[in-house]
mmCIF file of C-alpha atoms in Angstrom:
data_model
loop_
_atom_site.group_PDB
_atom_site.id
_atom_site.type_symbol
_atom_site.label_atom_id
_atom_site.label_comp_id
_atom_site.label_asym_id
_atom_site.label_seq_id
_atom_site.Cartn_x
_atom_site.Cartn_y
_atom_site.Cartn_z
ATOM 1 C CA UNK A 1 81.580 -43.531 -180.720
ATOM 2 C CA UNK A 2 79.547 -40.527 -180.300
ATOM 3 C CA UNK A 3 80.659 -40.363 -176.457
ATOM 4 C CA UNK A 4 84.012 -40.354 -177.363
ATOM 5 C CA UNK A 5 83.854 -37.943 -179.961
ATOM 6 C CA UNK A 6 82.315 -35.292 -177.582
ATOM 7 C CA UNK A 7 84.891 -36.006 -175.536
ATOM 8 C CA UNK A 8 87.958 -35.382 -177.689
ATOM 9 C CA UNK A 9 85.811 -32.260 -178.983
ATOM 10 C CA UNK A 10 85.709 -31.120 -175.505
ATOM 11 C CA UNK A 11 89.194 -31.517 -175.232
ATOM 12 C CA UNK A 12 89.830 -35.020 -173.297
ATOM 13 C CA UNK A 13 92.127 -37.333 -173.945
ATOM 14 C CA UNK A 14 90.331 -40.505 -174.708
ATOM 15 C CA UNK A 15 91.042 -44.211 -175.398
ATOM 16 C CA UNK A 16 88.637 -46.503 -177.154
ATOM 17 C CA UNK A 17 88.720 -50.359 -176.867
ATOM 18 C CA UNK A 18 86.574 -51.730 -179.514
ATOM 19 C CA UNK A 19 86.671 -55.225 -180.740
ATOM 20 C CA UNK A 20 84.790 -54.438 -184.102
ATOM 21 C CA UNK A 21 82.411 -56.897 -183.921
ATOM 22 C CA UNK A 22 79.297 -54.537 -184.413
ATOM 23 C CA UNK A 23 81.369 -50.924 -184.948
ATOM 24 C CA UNK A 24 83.768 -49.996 -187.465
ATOM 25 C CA UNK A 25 87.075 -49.174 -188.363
ATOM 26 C CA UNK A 26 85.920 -45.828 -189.999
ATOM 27 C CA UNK A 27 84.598 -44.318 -186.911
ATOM 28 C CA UNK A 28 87.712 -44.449 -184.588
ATOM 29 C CA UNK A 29 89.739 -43.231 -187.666
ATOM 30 C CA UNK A 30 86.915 -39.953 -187.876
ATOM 31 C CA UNK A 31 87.707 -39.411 -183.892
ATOM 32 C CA UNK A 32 90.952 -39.477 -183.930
ATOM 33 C CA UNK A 33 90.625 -37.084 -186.651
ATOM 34 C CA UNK A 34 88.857 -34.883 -184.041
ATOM 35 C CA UNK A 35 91.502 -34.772 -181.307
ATOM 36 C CA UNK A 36 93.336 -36.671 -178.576
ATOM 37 C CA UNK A 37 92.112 -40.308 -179.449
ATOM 38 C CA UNK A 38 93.742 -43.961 -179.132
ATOM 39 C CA UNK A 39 92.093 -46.567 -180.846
ATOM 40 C CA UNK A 40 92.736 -50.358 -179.502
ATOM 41 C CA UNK A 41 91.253 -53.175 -181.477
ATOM 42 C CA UNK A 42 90.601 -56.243 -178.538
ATOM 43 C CA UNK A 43 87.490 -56.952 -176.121
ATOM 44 C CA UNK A 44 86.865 -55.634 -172.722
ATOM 45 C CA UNK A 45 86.805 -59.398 -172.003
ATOM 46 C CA UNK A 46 90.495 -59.430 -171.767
ATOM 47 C CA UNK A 47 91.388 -58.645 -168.601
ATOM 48 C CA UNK A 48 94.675 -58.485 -169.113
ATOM 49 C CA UNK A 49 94.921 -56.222 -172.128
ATOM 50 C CA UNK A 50 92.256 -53.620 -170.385
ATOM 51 C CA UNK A 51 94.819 -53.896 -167.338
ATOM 52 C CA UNK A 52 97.624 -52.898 -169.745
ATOM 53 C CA UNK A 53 95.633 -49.618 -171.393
ATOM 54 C CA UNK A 54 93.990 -48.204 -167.764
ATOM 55 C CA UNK A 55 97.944 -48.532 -166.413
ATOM 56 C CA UNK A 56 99.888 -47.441 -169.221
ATOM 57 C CA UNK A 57 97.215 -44.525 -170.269
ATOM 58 C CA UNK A 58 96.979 -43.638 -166.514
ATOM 59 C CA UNK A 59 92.860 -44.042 -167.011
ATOM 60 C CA UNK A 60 90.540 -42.700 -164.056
ATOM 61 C CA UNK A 61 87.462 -42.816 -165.897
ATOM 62 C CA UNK A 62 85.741 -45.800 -167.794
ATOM 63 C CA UNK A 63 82.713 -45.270 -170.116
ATOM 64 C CA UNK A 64 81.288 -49.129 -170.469
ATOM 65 C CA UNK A 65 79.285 -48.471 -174.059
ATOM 66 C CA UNK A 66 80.445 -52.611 -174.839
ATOM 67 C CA UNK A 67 77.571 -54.601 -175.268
ATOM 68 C CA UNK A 68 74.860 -56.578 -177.441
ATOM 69 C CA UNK A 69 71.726 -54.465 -178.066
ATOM 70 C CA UNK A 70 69.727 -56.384 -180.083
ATOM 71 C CA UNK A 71 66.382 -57.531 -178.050
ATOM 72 C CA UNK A 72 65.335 -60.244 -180.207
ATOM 73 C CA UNK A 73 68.733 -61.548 -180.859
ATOM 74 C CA UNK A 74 69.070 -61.767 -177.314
ATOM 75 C CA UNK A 75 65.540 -64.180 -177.297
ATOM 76 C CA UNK A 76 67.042 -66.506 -179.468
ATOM 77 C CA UNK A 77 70.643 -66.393 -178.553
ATOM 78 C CA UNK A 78 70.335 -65.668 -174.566
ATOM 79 C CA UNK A 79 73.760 -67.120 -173.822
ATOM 80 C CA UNK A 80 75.289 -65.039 -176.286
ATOM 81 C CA UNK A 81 74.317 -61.804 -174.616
ATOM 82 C CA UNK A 82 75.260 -63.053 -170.877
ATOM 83 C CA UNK A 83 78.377 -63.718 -172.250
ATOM 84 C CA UNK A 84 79.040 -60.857 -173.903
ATOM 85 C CA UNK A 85 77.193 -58.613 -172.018
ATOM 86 C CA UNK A 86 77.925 -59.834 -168.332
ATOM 87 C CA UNK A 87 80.296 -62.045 -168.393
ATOM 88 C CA UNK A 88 82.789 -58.864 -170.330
ATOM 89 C CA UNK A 89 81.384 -56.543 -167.752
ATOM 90 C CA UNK A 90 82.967 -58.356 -165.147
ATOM 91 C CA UNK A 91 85.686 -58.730 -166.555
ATOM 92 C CA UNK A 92 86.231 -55.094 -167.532
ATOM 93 C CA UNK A 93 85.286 -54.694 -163.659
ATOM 94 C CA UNK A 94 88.010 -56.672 -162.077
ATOM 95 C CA UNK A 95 90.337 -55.064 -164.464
ATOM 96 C CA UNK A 96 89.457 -51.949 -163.197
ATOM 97 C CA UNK A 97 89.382 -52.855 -159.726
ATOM 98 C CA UNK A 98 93.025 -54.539 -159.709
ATOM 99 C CA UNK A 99 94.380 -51.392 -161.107
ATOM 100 C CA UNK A 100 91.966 -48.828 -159.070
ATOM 101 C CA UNK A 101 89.893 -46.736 -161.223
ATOM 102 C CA UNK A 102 87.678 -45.217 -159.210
ATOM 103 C CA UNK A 103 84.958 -43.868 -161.847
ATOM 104 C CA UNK A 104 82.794 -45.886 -164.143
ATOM 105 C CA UNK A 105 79.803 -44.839 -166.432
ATOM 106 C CA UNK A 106 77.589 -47.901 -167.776
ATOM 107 C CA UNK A 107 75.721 -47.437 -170.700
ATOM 108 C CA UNK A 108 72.348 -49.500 -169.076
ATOM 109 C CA UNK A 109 69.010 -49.473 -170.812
ATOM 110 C CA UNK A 110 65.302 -48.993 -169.705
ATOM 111 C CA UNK A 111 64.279 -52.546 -170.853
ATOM 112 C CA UNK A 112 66.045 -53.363 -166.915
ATOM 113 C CA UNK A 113 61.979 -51.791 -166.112
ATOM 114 C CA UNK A 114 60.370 -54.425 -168.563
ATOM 115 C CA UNK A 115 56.496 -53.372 -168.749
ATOM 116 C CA UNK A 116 55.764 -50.904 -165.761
ATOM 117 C CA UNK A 117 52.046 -51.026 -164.816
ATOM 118 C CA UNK A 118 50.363 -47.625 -166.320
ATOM 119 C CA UNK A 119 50.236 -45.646 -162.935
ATOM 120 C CA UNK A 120 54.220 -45.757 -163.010
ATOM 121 C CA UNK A 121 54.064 -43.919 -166.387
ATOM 122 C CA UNK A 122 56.597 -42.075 -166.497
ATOM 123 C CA UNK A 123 59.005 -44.541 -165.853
ATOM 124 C CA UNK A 124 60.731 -42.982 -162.968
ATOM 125 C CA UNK A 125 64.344 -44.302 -161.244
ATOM 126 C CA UNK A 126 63.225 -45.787 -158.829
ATOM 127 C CA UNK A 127 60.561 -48.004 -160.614
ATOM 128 C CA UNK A 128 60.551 -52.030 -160.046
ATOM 129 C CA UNK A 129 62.587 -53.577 -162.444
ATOM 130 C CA UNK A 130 61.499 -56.779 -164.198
ATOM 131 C CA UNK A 131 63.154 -56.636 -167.630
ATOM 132 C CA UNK A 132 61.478 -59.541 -169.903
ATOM 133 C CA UNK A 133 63.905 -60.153 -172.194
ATOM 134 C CA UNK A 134 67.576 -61.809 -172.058
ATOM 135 C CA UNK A 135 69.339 -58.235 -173.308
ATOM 136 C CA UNK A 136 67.297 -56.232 -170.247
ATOM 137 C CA UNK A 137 68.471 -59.001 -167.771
ATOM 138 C CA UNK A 138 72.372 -58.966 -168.586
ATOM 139 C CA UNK A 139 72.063 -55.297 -168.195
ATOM 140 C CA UNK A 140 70.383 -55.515 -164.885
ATOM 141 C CA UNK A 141 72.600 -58.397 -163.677
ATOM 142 C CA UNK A 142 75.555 -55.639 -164.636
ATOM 143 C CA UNK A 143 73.683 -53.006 -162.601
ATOM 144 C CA UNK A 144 73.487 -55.250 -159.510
ATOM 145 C CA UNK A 145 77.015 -56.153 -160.317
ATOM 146 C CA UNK A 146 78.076 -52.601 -160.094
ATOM 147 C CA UNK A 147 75.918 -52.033 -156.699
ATOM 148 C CA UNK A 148 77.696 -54.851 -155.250
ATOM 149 C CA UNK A 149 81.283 -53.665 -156.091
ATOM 150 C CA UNK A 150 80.589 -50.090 -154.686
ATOM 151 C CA UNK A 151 79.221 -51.332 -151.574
ATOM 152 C CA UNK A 152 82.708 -53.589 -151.158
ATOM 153 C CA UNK A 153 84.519 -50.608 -151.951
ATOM 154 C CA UNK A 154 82.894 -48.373 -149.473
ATOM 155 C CA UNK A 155 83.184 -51.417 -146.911
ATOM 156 C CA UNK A 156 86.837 -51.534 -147.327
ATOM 157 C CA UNK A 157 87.393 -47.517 -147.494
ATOM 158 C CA UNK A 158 88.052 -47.508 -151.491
ATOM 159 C CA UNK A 159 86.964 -44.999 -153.208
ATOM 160 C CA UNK A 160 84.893 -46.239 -155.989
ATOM 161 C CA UNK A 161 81.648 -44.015 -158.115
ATOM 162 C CA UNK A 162 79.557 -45.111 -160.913
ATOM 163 C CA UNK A 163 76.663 -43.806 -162.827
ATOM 164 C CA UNK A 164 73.997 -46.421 -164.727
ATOM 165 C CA UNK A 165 72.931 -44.461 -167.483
ATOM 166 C CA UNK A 166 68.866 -45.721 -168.580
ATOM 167 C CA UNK A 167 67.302 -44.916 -171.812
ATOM 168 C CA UNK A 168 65.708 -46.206 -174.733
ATOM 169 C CA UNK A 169 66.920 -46.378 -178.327
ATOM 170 C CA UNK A 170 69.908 -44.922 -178.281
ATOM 171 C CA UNK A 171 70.350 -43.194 -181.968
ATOM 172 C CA UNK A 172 73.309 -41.000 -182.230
ATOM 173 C CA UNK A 173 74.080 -38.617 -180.154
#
């Protein structure tokens, strides 16, 4: 929400997909409030419905913010988050690739690093990754995911960019 809202303050035109499971209401109402904003209730996991907004709002950017964050929810409900977290990823994905968006941003996470060894403090890019939880895995495995698509593309001559954006607790803007 705070993406989009710098967005529309910028001047973009933006469309959220949100399926309110951990946002609210409230907050796409405030946006919208702000600027050029389209709020659509439904999950990234439905291919067909994503298909339907990046076509009919003529999208050539996606922001991927969708996901489970909760690290010890993710301990005791794994399959939950590789559900949500990859499995919806992928999905999102092959919606974008049937209708060719050629930009993506993914909202990643540093706990893809797990517990660096001391001498790699500060964690830099490049550092071994060996996340130790469920939640840092599903991001990884939609890291990896994203590698593999944008070699394919560049194999077949499609253009196709995407930034993995790492941090740690995100809290606002």
């Amino acid at each position: 929400s705070h993406a989009a809202l710098r967005l529309v303050e910028d001047g973009a035109s933006v469309v959220g997909l949100d399926d309110l499971s951990r946002g609210h209401r409230a907050t796409a109402a405030r946006i919208a409030k702000a600027g050029d904003y389209t709020f659509i209730e439904g999950s990234i996991a439905q291919q067909d419905l994503v298909e339907s907004i990046l076509r009919e709002h003529q999208i050539d950017l996606v922001m991927h913010f969708a996901a489970l964050t909760y690290v010890g929810e993710s301990v005791t409900e794994p399959l939950k988050y590789y559900n949500v977290n990859v499995g919806g990823a992928a999905s999102l994905l092959q919606a974008v690739a049937n209708v060719g968006v050629e930009r993506f941003v993914f909202s990643s996470t540093c706990a893809t690093y797990g517990e660096p060894d001391q001498e790699l403090i500060p964690i830099r890019e490049d550092c071994p990754q060996h996340p130790i939880n469920p939640y840092g895995q599903s991001k990884l495995m939609v890291e990896r995911i994203l590698k593999d698509y944008s070699e394919a593309c560049t194999r077949m001559q499609r253009p196709f960019a995407y930034a993995a954006l790492r941090y740690f607790n995100v809290a606002g803007s």
